[in-house]
mmCIF file of C-alpha atoms and ligand atoms in Angstrom:
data_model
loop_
_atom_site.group_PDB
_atom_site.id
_atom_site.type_symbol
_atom_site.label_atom_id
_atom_site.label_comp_id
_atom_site.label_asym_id
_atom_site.label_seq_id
_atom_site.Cartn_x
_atom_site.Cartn_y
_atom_site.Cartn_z
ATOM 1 C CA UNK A 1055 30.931 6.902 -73.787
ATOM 2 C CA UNK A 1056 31.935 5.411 -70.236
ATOM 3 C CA UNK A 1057 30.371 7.128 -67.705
ATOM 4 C CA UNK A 1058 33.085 9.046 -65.440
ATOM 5 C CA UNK A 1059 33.366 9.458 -61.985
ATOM 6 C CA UNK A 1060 35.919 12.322 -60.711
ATOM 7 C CA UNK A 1061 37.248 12.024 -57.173
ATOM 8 C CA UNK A 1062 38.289 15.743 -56.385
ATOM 9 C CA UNK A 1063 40.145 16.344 -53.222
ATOM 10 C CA UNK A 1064 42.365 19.303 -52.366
ATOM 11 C CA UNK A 1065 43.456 17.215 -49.803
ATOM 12 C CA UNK A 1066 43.959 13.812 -51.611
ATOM 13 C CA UNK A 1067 43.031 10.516 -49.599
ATOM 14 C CA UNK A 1068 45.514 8.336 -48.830
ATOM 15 C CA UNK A 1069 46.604 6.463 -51.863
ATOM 16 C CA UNK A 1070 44.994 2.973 -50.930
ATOM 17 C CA UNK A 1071 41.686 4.591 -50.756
ATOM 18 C CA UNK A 1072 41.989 5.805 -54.206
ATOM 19 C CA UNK A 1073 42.984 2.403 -55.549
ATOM 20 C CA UNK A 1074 39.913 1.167 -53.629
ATOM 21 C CA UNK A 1075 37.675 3.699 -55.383
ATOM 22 C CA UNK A 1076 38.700 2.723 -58.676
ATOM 23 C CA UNK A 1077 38.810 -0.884 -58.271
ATOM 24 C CA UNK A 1078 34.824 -0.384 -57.309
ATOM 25 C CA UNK A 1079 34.003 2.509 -60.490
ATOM 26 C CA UNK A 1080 36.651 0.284 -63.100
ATOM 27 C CA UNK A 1081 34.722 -3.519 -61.894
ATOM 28 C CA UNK A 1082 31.399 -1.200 -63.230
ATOM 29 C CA UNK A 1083 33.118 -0.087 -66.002
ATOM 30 C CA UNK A 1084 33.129 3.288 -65.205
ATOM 31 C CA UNK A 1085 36.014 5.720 -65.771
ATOM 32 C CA UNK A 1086 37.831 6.844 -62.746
ATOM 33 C CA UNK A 1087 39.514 10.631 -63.644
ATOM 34 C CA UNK A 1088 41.011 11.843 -60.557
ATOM 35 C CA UNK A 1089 41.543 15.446 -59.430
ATOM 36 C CA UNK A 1090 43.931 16.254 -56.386
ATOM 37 C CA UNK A 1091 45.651 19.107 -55.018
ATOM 38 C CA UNK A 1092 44.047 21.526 -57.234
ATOM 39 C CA UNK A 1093 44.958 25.269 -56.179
ATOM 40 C CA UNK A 1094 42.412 27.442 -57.913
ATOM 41 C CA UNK A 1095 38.362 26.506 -58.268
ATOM 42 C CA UNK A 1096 38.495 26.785 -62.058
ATOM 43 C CA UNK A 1097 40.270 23.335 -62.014
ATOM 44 C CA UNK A 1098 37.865 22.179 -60.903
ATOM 45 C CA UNK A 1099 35.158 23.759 -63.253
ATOM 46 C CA UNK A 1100 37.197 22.469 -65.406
ATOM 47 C CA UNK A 1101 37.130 18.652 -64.344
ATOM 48 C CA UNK A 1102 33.453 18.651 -63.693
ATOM 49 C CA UNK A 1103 32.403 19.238 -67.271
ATOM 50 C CA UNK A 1104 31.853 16.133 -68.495
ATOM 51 C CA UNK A 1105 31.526 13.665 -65.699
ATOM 52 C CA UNK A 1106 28.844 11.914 -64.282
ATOM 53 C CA UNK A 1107 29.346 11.702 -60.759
ATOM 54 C CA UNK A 1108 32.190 13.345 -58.667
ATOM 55 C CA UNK A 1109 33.530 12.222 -54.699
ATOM 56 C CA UNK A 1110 34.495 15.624 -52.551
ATOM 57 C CA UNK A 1111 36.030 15.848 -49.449
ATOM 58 C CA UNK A 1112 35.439 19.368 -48.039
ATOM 59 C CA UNK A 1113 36.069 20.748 -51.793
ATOM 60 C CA UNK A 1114 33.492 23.037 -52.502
ATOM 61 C CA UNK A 1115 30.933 22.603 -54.779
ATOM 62 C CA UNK A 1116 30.018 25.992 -55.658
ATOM 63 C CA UNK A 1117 26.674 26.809 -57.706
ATOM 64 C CA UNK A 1118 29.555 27.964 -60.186
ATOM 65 C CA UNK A 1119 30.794 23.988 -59.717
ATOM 66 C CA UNK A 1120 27.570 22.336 -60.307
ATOM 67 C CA UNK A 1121 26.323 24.576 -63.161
ATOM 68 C CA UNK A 1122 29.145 23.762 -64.841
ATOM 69 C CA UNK A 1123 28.961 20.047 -64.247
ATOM 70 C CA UNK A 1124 26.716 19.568 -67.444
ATOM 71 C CA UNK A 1125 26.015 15.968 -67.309
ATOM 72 C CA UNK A 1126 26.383 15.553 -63.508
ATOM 73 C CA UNK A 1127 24.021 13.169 -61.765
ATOM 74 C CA UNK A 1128 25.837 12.532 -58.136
ATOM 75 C CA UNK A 1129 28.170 14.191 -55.617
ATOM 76 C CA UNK A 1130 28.977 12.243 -52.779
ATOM 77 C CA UNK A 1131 30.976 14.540 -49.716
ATOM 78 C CA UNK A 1132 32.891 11.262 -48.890
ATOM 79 C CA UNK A 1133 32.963 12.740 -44.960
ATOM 80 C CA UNK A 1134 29.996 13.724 -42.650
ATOM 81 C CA UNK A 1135 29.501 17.664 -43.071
ATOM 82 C CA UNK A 1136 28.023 18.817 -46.229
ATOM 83 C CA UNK A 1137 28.179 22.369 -45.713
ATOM 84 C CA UNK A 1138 30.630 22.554 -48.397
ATOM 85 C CA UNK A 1139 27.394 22.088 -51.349
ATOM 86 C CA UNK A 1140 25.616 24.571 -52.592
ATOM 87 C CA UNK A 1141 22.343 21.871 -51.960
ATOM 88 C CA UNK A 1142 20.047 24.201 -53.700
ATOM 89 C CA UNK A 1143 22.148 24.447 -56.901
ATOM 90 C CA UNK A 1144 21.929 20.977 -57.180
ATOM 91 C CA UNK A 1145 18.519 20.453 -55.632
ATOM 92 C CA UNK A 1146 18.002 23.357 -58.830
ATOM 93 C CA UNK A 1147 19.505 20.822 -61.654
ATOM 94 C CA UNK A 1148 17.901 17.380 -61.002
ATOM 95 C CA UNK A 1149 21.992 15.963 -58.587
ATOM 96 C CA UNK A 1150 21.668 14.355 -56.322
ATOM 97 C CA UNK A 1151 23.603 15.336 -53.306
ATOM 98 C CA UNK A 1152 24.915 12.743 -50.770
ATOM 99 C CA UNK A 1153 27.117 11.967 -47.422
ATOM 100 C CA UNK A 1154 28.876 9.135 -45.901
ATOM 101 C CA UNK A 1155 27.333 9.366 -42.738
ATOM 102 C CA UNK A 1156 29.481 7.746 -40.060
ATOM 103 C CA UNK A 1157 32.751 6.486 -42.210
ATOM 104 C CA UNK A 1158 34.954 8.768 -40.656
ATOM 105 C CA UNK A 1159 33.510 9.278 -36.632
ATOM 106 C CA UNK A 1160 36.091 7.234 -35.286
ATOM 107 C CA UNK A 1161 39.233 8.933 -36.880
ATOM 108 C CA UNK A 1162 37.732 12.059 -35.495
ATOM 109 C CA UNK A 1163 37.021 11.176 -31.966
ATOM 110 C CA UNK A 1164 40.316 9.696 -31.927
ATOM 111 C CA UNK A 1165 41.818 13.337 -32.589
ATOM 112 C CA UNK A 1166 39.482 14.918 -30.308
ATOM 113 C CA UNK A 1167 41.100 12.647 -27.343
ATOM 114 C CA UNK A 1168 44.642 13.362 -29.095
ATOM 115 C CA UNK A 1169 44.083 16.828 -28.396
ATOM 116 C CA UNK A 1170 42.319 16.565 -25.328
ATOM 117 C CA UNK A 1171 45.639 14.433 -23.779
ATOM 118 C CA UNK A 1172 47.439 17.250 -25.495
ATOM 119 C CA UNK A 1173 45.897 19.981 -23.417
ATOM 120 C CA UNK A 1174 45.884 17.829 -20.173
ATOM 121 C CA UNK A 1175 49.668 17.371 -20.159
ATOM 122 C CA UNK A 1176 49.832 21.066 -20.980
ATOM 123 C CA UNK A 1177 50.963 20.865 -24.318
ATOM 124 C CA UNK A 1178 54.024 18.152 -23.800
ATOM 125 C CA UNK A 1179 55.741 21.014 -22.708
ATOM 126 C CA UNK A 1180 57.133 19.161 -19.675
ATOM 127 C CA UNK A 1181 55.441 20.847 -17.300
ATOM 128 C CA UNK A 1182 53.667 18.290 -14.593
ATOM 129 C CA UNK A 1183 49.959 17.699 -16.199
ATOM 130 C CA UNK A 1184 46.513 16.194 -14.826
ATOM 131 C CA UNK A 1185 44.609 13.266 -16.120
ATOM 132 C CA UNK A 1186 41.401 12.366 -18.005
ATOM 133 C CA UNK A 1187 40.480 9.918 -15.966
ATOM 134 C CA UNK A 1188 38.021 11.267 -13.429
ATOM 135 C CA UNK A 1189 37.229 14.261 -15.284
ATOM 136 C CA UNK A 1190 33.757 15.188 -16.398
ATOM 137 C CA UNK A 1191 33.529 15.490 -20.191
ATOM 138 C CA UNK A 1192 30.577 17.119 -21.789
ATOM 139 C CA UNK A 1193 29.726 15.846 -25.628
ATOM 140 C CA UNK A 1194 28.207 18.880 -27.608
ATOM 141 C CA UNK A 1195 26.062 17.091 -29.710
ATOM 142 C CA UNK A 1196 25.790 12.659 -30.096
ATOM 143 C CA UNK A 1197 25.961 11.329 -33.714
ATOM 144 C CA UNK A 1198 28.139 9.269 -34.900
ATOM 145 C CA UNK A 1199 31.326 11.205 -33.835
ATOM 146 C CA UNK A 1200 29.498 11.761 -30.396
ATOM 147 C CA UNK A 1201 29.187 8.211 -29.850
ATOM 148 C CA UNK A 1202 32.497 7.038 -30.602
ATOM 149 C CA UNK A 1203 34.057 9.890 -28.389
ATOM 150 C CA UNK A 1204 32.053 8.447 -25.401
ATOM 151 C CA UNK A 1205 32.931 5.031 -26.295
ATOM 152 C CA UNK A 1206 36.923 6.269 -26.096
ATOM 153 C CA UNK A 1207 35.796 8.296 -22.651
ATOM 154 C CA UNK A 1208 34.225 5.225 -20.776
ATOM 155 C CA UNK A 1209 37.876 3.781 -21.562
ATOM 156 C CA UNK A 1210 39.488 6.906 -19.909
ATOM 157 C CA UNK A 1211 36.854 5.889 -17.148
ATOM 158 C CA UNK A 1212 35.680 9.788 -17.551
ATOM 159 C CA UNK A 1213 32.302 10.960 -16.213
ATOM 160 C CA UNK A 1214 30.160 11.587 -19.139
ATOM 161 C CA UNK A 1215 27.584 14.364 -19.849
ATOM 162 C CA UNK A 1216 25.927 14.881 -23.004
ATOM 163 C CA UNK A 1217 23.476 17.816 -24.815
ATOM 164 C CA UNK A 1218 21.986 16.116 -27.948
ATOM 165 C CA UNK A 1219 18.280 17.524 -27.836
ATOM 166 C CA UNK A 1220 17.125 15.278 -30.968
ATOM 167 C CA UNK A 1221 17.909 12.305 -29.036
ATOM 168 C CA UNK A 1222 15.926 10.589 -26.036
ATOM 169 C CA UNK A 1223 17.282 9.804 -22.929
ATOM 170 C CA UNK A 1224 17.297 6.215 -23.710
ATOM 171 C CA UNK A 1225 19.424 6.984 -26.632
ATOM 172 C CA UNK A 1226 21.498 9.277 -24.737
ATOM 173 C CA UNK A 1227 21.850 6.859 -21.261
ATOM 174 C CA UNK A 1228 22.779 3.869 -23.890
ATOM 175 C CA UNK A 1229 25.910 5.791 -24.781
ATOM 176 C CA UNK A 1230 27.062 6.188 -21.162
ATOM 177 C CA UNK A 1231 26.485 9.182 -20.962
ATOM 178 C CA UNK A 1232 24.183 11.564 -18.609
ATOM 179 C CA UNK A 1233 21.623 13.420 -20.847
ATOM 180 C CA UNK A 1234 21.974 17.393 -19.841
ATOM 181 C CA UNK A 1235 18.906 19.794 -20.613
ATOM 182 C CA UNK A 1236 20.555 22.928 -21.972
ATOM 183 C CA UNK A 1237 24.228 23.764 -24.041
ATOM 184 C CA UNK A 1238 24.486 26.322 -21.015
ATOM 185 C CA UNK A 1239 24.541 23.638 -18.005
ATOM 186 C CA UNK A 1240 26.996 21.357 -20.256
ATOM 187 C CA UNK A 1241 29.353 23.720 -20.502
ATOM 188 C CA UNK A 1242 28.898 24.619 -16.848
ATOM 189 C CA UNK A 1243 29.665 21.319 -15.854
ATOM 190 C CA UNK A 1244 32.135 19.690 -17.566
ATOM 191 C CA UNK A 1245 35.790 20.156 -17.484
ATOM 192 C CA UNK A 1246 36.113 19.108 -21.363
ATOM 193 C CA UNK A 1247 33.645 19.913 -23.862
ATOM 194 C CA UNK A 1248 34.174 18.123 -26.940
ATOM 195 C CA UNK A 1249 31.859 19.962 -29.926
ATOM 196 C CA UNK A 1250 30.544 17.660 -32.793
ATOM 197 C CA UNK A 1251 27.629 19.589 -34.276
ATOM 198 C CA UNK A 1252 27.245 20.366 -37.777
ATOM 199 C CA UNK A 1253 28.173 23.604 -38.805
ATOM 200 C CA UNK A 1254 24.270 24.900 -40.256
ATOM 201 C CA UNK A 1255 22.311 28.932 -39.837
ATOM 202 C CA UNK A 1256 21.326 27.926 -36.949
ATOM 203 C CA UNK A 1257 24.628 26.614 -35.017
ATOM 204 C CA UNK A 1258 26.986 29.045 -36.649
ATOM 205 C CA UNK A 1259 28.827 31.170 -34.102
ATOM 206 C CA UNK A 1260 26.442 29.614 -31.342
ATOM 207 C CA UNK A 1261 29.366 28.759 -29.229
ATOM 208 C CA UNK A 1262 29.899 32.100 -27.918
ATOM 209 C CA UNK A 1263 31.259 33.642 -24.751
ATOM 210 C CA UNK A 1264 28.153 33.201 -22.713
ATOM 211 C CA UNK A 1265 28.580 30.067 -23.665
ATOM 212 C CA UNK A 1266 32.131 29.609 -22.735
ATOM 213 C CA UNK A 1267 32.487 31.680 -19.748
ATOM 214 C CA UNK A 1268 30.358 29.258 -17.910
ATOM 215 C CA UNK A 1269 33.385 26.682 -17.832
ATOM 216 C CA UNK A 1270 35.210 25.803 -14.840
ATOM 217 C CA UNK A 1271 38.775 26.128 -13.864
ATOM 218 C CA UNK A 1272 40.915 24.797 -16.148
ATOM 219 C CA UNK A 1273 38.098 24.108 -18.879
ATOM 220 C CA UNK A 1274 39.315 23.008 -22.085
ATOM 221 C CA UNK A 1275 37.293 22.895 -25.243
ATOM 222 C CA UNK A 1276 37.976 20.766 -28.164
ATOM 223 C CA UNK A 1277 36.425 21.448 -31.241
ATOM 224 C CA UNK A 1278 36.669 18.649 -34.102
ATOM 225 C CA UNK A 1279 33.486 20.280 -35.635
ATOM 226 C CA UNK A 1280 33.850 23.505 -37.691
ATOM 227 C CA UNK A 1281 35.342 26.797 -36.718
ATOM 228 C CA UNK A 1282 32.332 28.801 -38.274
ATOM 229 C CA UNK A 1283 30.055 26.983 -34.957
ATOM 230 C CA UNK A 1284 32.989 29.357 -32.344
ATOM 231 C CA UNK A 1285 32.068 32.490 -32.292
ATOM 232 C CA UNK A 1286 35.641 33.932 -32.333
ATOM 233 C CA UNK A 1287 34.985 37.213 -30.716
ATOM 234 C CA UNK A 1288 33.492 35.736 -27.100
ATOM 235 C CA UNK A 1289 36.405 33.045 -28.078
ATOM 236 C CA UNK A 1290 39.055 35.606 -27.732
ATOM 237 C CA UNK A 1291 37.242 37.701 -24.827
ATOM 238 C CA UNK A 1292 37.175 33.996 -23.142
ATOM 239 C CA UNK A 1293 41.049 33.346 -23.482
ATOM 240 C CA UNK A 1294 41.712 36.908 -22.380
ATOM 241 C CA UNK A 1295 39.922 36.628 -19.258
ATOM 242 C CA UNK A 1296 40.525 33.335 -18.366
ATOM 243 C CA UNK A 1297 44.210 32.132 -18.349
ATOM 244 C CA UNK A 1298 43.255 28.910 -16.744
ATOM 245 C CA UNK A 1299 40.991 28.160 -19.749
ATOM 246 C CA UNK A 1300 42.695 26.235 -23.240
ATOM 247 C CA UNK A 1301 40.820 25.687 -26.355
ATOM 248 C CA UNK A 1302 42.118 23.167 -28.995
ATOM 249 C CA UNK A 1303 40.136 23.358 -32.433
ATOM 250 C CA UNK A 1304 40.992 20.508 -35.664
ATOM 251 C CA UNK A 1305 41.975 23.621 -38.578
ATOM 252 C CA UNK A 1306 42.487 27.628 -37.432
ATOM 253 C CA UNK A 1307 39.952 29.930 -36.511
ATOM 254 C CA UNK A 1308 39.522 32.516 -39.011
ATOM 255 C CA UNK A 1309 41.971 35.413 -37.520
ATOM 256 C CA UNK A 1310 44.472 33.187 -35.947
ATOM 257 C CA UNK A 1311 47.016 35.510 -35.195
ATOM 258 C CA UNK A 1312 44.756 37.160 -33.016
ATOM 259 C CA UNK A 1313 45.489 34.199 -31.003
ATOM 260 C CA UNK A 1314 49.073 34.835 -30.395
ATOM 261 C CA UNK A 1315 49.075 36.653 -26.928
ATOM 262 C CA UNK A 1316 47.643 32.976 -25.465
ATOM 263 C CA UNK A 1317 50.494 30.969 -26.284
ATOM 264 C CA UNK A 1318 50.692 27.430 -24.460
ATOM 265 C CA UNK A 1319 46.908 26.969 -23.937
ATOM 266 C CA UNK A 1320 45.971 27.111 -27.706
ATOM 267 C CA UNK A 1321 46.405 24.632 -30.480
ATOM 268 C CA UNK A 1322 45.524 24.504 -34.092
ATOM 269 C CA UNK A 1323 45.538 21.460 -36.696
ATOM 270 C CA UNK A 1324 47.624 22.797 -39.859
ATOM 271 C CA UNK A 1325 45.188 21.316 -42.116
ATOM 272 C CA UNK A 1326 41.599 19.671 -41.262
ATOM 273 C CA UNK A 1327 43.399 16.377 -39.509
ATOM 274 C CA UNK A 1328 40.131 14.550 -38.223
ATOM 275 C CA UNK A 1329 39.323 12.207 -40.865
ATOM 276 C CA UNK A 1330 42.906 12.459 -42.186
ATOM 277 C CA UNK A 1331 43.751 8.584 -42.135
ATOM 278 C CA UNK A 1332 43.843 5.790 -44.406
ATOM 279 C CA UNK A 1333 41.638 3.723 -42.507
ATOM 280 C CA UNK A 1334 39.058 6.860 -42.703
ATOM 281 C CA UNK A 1335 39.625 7.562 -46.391
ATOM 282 C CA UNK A 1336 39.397 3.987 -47.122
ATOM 283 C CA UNK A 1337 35.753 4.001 -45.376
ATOM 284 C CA UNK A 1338 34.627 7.067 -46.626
ATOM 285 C CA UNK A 1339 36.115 6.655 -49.953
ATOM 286 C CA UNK A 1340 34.732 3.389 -50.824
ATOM 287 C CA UNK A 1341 31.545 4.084 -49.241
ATOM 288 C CA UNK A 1342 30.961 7.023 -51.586
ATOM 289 C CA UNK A 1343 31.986 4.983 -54.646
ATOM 290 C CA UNK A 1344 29.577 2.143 -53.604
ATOM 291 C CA UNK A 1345 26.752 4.647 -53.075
ATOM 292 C CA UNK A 1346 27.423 6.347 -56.608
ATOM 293 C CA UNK A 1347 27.573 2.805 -58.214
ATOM 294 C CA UNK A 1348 23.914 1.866 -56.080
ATOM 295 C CA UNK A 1349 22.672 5.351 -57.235
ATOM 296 C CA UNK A 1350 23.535 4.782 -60.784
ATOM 297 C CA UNK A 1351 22.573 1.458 -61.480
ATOM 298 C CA UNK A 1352 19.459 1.032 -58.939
ATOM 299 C CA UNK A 1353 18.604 4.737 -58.425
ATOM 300 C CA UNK A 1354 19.132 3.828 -54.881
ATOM 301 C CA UNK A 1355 19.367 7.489 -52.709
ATOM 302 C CA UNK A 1356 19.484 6.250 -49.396
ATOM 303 C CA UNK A 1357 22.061 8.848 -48.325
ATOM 304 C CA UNK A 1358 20.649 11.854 -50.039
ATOM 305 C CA UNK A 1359 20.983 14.967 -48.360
ATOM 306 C CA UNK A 1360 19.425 17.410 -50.539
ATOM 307 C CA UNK A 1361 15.467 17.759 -50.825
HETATM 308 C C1 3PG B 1199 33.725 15.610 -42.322
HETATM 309 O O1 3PG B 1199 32.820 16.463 -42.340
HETATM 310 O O2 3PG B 1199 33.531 14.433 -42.660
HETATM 311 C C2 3PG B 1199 35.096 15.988 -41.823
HETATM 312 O O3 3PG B 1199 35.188 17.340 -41.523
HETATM 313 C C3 3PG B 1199 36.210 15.545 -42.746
HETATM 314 O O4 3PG B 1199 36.603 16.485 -43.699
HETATM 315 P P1 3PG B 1199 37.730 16.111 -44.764
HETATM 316 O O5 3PG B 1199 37.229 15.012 -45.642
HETATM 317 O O6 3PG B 1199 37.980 17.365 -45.528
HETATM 318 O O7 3PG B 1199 38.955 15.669 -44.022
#
């Protein structure tokens, strides 16, 4: 029997991307059985059975998923943020669990300086705005999404701060940016923050009002990372007391209606937008089918995420 790989995306990639993937898993002669727009997680037990290897987006792969993935070797989160795998579950069965580190940073910090033009010409509402240029921006965080969002902000000819405490100076000063010793004195700082750390125990809910109150005037935060790293409460305290302060996040918090009485200095995404383009799905996409092929045939794991 051909070995199968499933691509399973609630949100499907762009259609080149898919004919990408299978070109790659049909030259291997593999089986490509595709999966999109699912609306309930027992289609996706149900697709998992009896494949081999399976692409995600931000699906989620469940302990319920991967137990019932019998033959499953690989699952590749074609994206950056595996928080959507249960790692342990498949840590627990002998998968291997992987990411596409990188394939998608540049679709995201484009939408991070989408929405941060957004909020500085106050929400296209015709109102006279202000102007990036100038402005200090503050980078929560400097992977691969951190970097290409200060490459874009030396072009807005921005002032550039950054709090990235697993990287040196060196690392940090290479990037243009000015390396800042605390989350606390970033925020204090800079006029944007743009967030872009992964949503784990220890960052959930660490953006809180203490946090945020710290801004100055006018402070906008952009969040392209994960809702569950806001803590919504000090959010919402934040907004109320501070009319002059905007916050513009890629998907809705959790209660969004809560967010109502702060109309014209919020904005939500409808869906998860970041890596929402062809050129990212392309990357990620075919990244993730190489890696599956080089994982399958060489037992190469260079992108494995789970211990
Ligand atoms: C990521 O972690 O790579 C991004 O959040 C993209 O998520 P998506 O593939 O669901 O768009």
């Amino acid at each position: 029997m051909a070995t199968k790989v499933l691509i399973a995306t609630d949100k499907p990639f762009a259609s080149v991307a898919v004919k990408g993937i299978r070109d790659i898993v049909e030259a291997q002669g593999y089986e490509l059985v595709l999966l999109e727009k699912y609306t309930s997680p027992a289609e996706l037990i149900a697709a998992v059975a009896d494949v081999d290897a399976v692409i995600i987006r931000s699906d989620l792969a469940t302990k319920e998923v991967i137990d019932a993935a019998k033959k499953l070797k690989v699952i590749v989160r074609a994206g950056a943020g595996y928080d959507n795998i249960d790692l342990q579950a498949c840590t627990g069965k002998g998968v291997v669990a992987m990411n596409t580190p990188g394939q998608n940073a540049n679709a995201v910090a484009e939408l991070a300086f989408g929405l941060m033009v957004y909020a500085a010409r106050d929400f296209y509402s015709g109102k006279s705005g202000t102007e990036l240029k100038g402005k200090k921006l503050g980078i929560h965080a400097l992977g691969n999404i951190g970097l290409n969002v200060a490459r874009i902000a030396r072009g807005f000819d921005m002032e550039i701060y950054a709090y990235a405490p697993t990287k040196s100076a060196e690392y940090i000063r290479a990037a243009g940016a000015i390396p800042v010793e605390s989350v606390e004195k970033l925020y204090e700082m800079c006029d944007y923050v743009s967030i872009h750390i992964p949503a784990t125990a220890q960052t959930k809910k660490s953006i809180n009002y203490d946090v945020l109150k710290r801004m100055p005037k006018g402070g906008v935060v952009v969040n392209t990372a994960r809702k569950e790293v806001m803590d919504e409460a000090g959010l919402l305290k934040m907004m109320a007391e501070r009319p002059d302060f905007k916050y513009l996040s890629d998907i809705a918090p959790d209660n969004a209606a809560d967010f109502e009485p702060f109309k014209g200095r919020y904005f939500f995404t409808p869906k998860k937008m970041g890596a929402q383009t062809e050129e990212a799905n392309v990357n990620a996409g075919l990244a993730a089918a190489r890696q599956i092929v080089a994982f399958l045939e060489h037992g190469d794991d260079t992108f494995k995420v789970n211990k």
